[in-house]
Amino acid sequence: MSALVELSDICVQFDERKVLDRVNLSLQRGKITTLIGPNGAGKSTLVKVLLGLQRRYSGKVTKTKGLKVGYVPQKLKLNDSLPLNVERFLCLAGKYSQQELHDALKLVGAEHLLANNMHALSGGENQRVLIARALLQRPDLLVLDEPAQGVDVQGQIDLYELIDT
């Protein structure tokens, strides 16, 4: 089976500090890969290399031709002064039918949130909406950066069960 993404000998350095040193990683279709390490270990930097957001690196990134990547950031900052409900937020990523929105939210257990204000969501609800948004794009690869951050214990359990499905 060929990899969706292959990272070879990835190195990233900020000033004198090596953040990533000859990292190799292969991401396969249908497999869950988890990056584990302490704060500052370079997990988010590696994700940025994978997504093409970190330009200053050495090594090689090989992606399957036409690869569609869905990305759920560690934290999403929204302007508090913008009135934005979940439906409008999801539609910022593209034009979707009501059925597509409902199906994506149902998949993550958040269909009841469609009319809710984005600013009023709990940490767990916010993560579910972000995952639904990524899934609407029908990605080949789904990248989650610290998906359980700001989520209570039960929410973390639910979130990891969702990811496992």
PDB file of C-alpha atoms in Angstrom:
ATOM      1  CA  MET A   1       0.000   0.000   0.000  1.00  0.00           C
ATOM      2  CA  SER A   2       1.412   3.385  -0.942  1.00  0.00           C
ATOM      3  CA  ALA A   3       1.456   6.208   1.570  1.00  0.00           C
ATOM      4  CA  LEU A   4      -0.833   9.232   1.278  1.00  0.00           C
ATOM      5  CA  VAL A   5       2.056  11.326   2.594  1.00  0.00           C
ATOM      6  CA  GLU A   6       5.708  10.462   3.118  1.00  0.00           C
ATOM      7  CA  LEU A   7       7.963  12.747   5.166  1.00  0.00           C
ATOM      8  CA  SER A   8      11.679  11.996   4.853  1.00  0.00           C
ATOM      9  CA  ASP A   9      14.541  13.460   6.902  1.00  0.00           C
ATOM     10  CA  ILE A  10      12.553  16.551   7.906  1.00  0.00           C
ATOM     11  CA  CYS A  11      14.625  19.129   9.785  1.00  0.00           C
ATOM     12  CA  VAL A  12      13.415  22.469  11.137  1.00  0.00           C
ATOM     13  CA  GLN A  13      15.540  24.916  13.062  1.00  0.00           C
ATOM     14  CA  PHE A  14      14.557  28.245  14.621  1.00  0.00           C
ATOM     15  CA  ASP A  15      17.669  30.317  15.283  1.00  0.00           C
ATOM     16  CA  GLU A  16      19.995  27.898  17.107  1.00  0.00           C
ATOM     17  CA  ARG A  17      17.241  25.545  18.307  1.00  0.00           C
ATOM     18  CA  LYS A  18      16.604  22.337  16.370  1.00  0.00           C
ATOM     19  CA  VAL A  19      12.876  21.704  16.534  1.00  0.00           C
ATOM     20  CA  LEU A  20      12.812  18.693  14.200  1.00  0.00           C
ATOM     21  CA  ASP A  21      15.869  16.601  13.417  1.00  0.00           C
ATOM     22  CA  ARG A  22      15.656  14.014  10.602  1.00  0.00           C
ATOM     23  CA  VAL A  23      12.020  13.052  11.198  1.00  0.00           C
ATOM     24  CA  ASN A  24      10.558  10.326   8.986  1.00  0.00           C
ATOM     25  CA  LEU A  25       6.836   9.623   8.859  1.00  0.00           C
ATOM     26  CA  SER A  26       4.529   7.688   6.564  1.00  0.00           C
ATOM     27  CA  LEU A  27       0.766   8.316   6.665  1.00  0.00           C
ATOM     28  CA  GLN A  28      -1.404   5.509   5.300  1.00  0.00           C
ATOM     29  CA  ARG A  29      -5.044   5.560   4.179  1.00  0.00           C
ATOM     30  CA  GLY A  30      -7.377   4.236   6.889  1.00  0.00           C
ATOM     31  CA  LYS A  31      -4.754   4.360   9.641  1.00  0.00           C
ATOM     32  CA  ILE A  32      -4.682   6.619  12.701  1.00  0.00           C
ATOM     33  CA  THR A  33      -1.275   8.138  13.413  1.00  0.00           C
ATOM     34  CA  THR A  34      -0.745  10.018  16.665  1.00  0.00           C
ATOM     35  CA  LEU A  35       2.142  12.370  17.414  1.00  0.00           C
ATOM     36  CA  ILE A  36       2.971  12.337  21.112  1.00  0.00           C
ATOM     37  CA  GLY A  37       5.458  14.544  22.920  1.00  0.00           C
ATOM     38  CA  PRO A  38       5.815  17.326  25.459  1.00  0.00           C
ATOM     39  CA  ASN A  39       5.006  20.968  24.737  1.00  0.00           C
ATOM     40  CA  GLY A  40       7.600  22.441  22.412  1.00  0.00           C
ATOM     41  CA  ALA A  41       8.619  19.046  20.995  1.00  0.00           C
ATOM     42  CA  GLY A  42       7.734  20.087  17.429  1.00  0.00           C
ATOM     43  CA  LYS A  43       4.430  18.275  16.882  1.00  0.00           C
ATOM     44  CA  SER A  44       2.622  21.338  15.523  1.00  0.00           C
ATOM     45  CA  THR A  45       5.685  22.295  13.487  1.00  0.00           C
ATOM     46  CA  LEU A  46       5.674  18.845  11.858  1.00  0.00           C
ATOM     47  CA  VAL A  47       1.967  19.258  11.072  1.00  0.00           C
ATOM     48  CA  LYS A  48       2.746  22.644   9.478  1.00  0.00           C
ATOM     49  CA  VAL A  49       5.440  21.015   7.309  1.00  0.00           C
ATOM     50  CA  LEU A  50       2.918  18.353   6.255  1.00  0.00           C
ATOM     51  CA  LEU A  51       0.331  21.021   5.366  1.00  0.00           C
ATOM     52  CA  GLY A  52       2.838  23.210   3.510  1.00  0.00           C
ATOM     53  CA  LEU A  53       2.510  26.021   6.070  1.00  0.00           C
ATOM     54  CA  GLN A  54       6.113  25.756   7.300  1.00  0.00           C
ATOM     55  CA  ARG A  55       8.317  26.876   4.433  1.00  0.00           C
ATOM     56  CA  ARG A  56      11.691  26.799   6.183  1.00  0.00           C
ATOM     57  CA  TYR A  57      12.632  23.133   6.459  1.00  0.00           C
ATOM     58  CA  SER A  58      14.910  20.619   4.848  1.00  0.00           C
ATOM     59  CA  GLY A  59      14.006  17.104   3.809  1.00  0.00           C
ATOM     60  CA  LYS A  60      11.388  15.755   1.465  1.00  0.00           C
ATOM     61  CA  VAL A  61       7.575  15.727   1.577  1.00  0.00           C
ATOM     62  CA  THR A  62       5.877  13.436  -0.938  1.00  0.00           C
ATOM     63  CA  LYS A  63       2.091  13.522  -1.271  1.00  0.00           C
ATOM     64  CA  THR A  64      -0.274  11.411  -3.345  1.00  0.00           C
ATOM     65  CA  LYS A  65      -1.311  13.323  -6.451  1.00  0.00           C
ATOM     66  CA  GLY A  66      -4.612  15.169  -5.896  1.00  0.00           C
ATOM     67  CA  LEU A  67      -4.531  14.558  -2.131  1.00  0.00           C
ATOM     68  CA  LYS A  68      -7.308  16.412  -0.277  1.00  0.00           C
ATOM     69  CA  VAL A  69      -6.392  17.261   3.303  1.00  0.00           C
ATOM     70  CA  GLY A  70      -8.870  18.279   5.996  1.00  0.00           C
ATOM     71  CA  TYR A  71      -7.292  20.225   8.848  1.00  0.00           C
ATOM     72  CA  VAL A  72      -8.612  20.926  12.336  1.00  0.00           C
ATOM     73  CA  PRO A  73      -6.376  23.514  14.027  1.00  0.00           C
ATOM     74  CA  GLN A  74      -5.319  23.438  17.662  1.00  0.00           C
ATOM     75  CA  LYS A  75      -7.343  26.559  18.292  1.00  0.00           C
ATOM     76  CA  LEU A  76      -9.463  28.738  16.061  1.00  0.00           C
ATOM     77  CA  LYS A  77      -9.679  32.423  16.838  1.00  0.00           C
ATOM     78  CA  LEU A  78     -12.888  34.086  15.725  1.00  0.00           C
ATOM     79  CA  ASN A  79     -13.601  37.783  16.049  1.00  0.00           C
ATOM     80  CA  ASP A  80     -16.086  38.080  18.934  1.00  0.00           C
ATOM     81  CA  SER A  81     -17.796  41.037  17.281  1.00  0.00           C
ATOM     82  CA  LEU A  82     -18.826  38.988  14.231  1.00  0.00           C
ATOM     83  CA  PRO A  83     -22.231  37.344  14.626  1.00  0.00           C
ATOM     84  CA  LEU A  84     -21.533  33.861  13.353  1.00  0.00           C
ATOM     85  CA  ASN A  85     -23.672  30.796  13.891  1.00  0.00           C
ATOM     86  CA  VAL A  86     -22.526  27.246  13.184  1.00  0.00           C
ATOM     87  CA  GLU A  87     -24.329  27.065   9.834  1.00  0.00           C
ATOM     88  CA  ARG A  88     -22.688  30.248   8.523  1.00  0.00           C
ATOM     89  CA  PHE A  89     -19.303  29.142   9.869  1.00  0.00           C
ATOM     90  CA  LEU A  90     -19.538  25.803   8.056  1.00  0.00           C
ATOM     91  CA  CYS A  91     -20.499  27.551   4.820  1.00  0.00           C
ATOM     92  CA  LEU A  92     -17.355  29.697   4.923  1.00  0.00           C
ATOM     93  CA  ALA A  93     -15.520  26.599   3.626  1.00  0.00           C
ATOM     94  CA  GLY A  94     -17.764  26.261   0.558  1.00  0.00           C
ATOM     95  CA  LYS A  95     -21.329  25.907  -0.696  1.00  0.00           C
ATOM     96  CA  TYR A  96     -23.126  23.050   1.003  1.00  0.00           C
ATOM     97  CA  SER A  97     -26.734  21.958   1.043  1.00  0.00           C
ATOM     98  CA  GLN A  98     -28.709  21.817   4.278  1.00  0.00           C
ATOM     99  CA  GLN A  99     -28.561  18.022   4.009  1.00  0.00           C
ATOM    100  CA  GLU A 100     -24.750  18.023   3.717  1.00  0.00           C
ATOM    101  CA  LEU A 101     -24.458  20.313   6.748  1.00  0.00           C
ATOM    102  CA  HIS A 102     -26.869  18.164   8.744  1.00  0.00           C
ATOM    103  CA  ASP A 103     -25.072  14.939   7.749  1.00  0.00           C
ATOM    104  CA  ALA A 104     -21.623  16.283   8.702  1.00  0.00           C
ATOM    105  CA  LEU A 105     -22.858  17.556  12.064  1.00  0.00           C
ATOM    106  CA  LYS A 106     -24.753  14.318  12.705  1.00  0.00           C
ATOM    107  CA  LEU A 107     -21.596  12.330  12.018  1.00  0.00           C
ATOM    108  CA  VAL A 108     -19.853  14.176  14.877  1.00  0.00           C
ATOM    109  CA  GLY A 109     -22.895  14.223  17.171  1.00  0.00           C
ATOM    110  CA  ALA A 110     -23.521  17.946  16.801  1.00  0.00           C
ATOM    111  CA  GLU A 111     -26.559  18.288  14.518  1.00  0.00           C
ATOM    112  CA  HIS A 112     -28.415  20.123  17.295  1.00  0.00           C
ATOM    113  CA  LEU A 113     -25.854  22.966  17.124  1.00  0.00           C
ATOM    114  CA  LEU A 114     -26.623  24.195  13.586  1.00  0.00           C
ATOM    115  CA  ALA A 115     -28.271  27.473  14.690  1.00  0.00           C
ATOM    116  CA  ASN A 116     -26.045  28.068  17.739  1.00  0.00           C
ATOM    117  CA  ASN A 117     -23.656  30.994  17.990  1.00  0.00           C
ATOM    118  CA  MET A 118     -20.042  29.873  17.447  1.00  0.00           C
ATOM    119  CA  HIS A 119     -18.911  32.057  20.365  1.00  0.00           C
ATOM    120  CA  ALA A 120     -21.256  30.256  22.786  1.00  0.00           C
ATOM    121  CA  LEU A 121     -19.991  26.716  22.098  1.00  0.00           C
ATOM    122  CA  SER A 122     -18.143  24.693  24.721  1.00  0.00           C
ATOM    123  CA  GLY A 123     -14.658  23.374  23.938  1.00  0.00           C
ATOM    124  CA  GLY A 124     -16.022  19.960  22.978  1.00  0.00           C
ATOM    125  CA  GLU A 125     -18.812  21.404  20.841  1.00  0.00           C
ATOM    126  CA  ASN A 126     -16.323  23.668  19.073  1.00  0.00           C
ATOM    127  CA  GLN A 127     -14.041  20.703  18.267  1.00  0.00           C
ATOM    128  CA  ARG A 128     -16.978  18.719  16.886  1.00  0.00           C
ATOM    129  CA  VAL A 129     -17.982  21.633  14.633  1.00  0.00           C
ATOM    130  CA  LEU A 130     -14.382  22.036  13.431  1.00  0.00           C
ATOM    131  CA  ILE A 131     -14.190  18.326  12.605  1.00  0.00           C
ATOM    132  CA  ALA A 132     -17.539  18.514  10.771  1.00  0.00           C
ATOM    133  CA  ARG A 133     -16.192  21.455   8.761  1.00  0.00           C
ATOM    134  CA  ALA A 134     -13.117  19.461   7.774  1.00  0.00           C
ATOM    135  CA  LEU A 135     -15.238  16.414   6.864  1.00  0.00           C
ATOM    136  CA  LEU A 136     -17.477  18.498   4.583  1.00  0.00           C
ATOM    137  CA  GLN A 137     -14.487  18.786   2.253  1.00  0.00           C
ATOM    138  CA  ARG A 138     -14.382  14.967   1.922  1.00  0.00           C
ATOM    139  CA  PRO A 139     -10.653  14.740   2.678  1.00  0.00           C
ATOM    140  CA  ASP A 140      -8.413  11.771   1.933  1.00  0.00           C
ATOM    141  CA  LEU A 141      -6.410  12.707   5.028  1.00  0.00           C
ATOM    142  CA  LEU A 142      -7.759  14.342   8.192  1.00  0.00           C
ATOM    143  CA  VAL A 143      -5.185  16.189  10.314  1.00  0.00           C
ATOM    144  CA  LEU A 144      -6.154  17.110  13.887  1.00  0.00           C
ATOM    145  CA  ASP A 145      -3.787  19.353  15.865  1.00  0.00           C
ATOM    146  CA  GLU A 146      -4.371  18.815  19.618  1.00  0.00           C
ATOM    147  CA  PRO A 147      -8.038  17.863  19.161  1.00  0.00           C
ATOM    148  CA  ALA A 148      -8.728  17.439  22.899  1.00  0.00           C
ATOM    149  CA  GLN A 149      -7.360  20.809  24.020  1.00  0.00           C
ATOM    150  CA  GLY A 150      -9.969  22.707  26.031  1.00  0.00           C
ATOM    151  CA  VAL A 151     -12.308  19.717  26.111  1.00  0.00           C
ATOM    152  CA  ASP A 152     -13.566  18.198  29.384  1.00  0.00           C
ATOM    153  CA  VAL A 153     -12.847  14.545  30.246  1.00  0.00           C
ATOM    154  CA  GLN A 154     -16.154  13.140  28.935  1.00  0.00           C
ATOM    155  CA  GLY A 155     -15.782  15.285  25.839  1.00  0.00           C
ATOM    156  CA  GLN A 156     -12.289  13.850  25.290  1.00  0.00           C
ATOM    157  CA  ILE A 157     -13.629  10.298  25.558  1.00  0.00           C
ATOM    158  CA  ASP A 158     -16.402  11.113  23.069  1.00  0.00           C
ATOM    159  CA  LEU A 159     -13.941  12.850  20.740  1.00  0.00           C
ATOM    160  CA  TYR A 160     -11.520   9.924  20.646  1.00  0.00           C
ATOM    161  CA  GLU A 161     -14.394   7.487  20.078  1.00  0.00           C
ATOM    162  CA  LEU A 162     -15.479   9.684  17.168  1.00  0.00           C
ATOM    163  CA  ILE A 163     -11.952   9.739  15.710  1.00  0.00           C
ATOM    164  CA  ASP A 164     -11.735   5.963  16.018  1.00  0.00           C
ATOM    165  CA  THR A 165     -14.845   5.551  13.854  1.00  0.00           C
TER     166      THR A 165
END
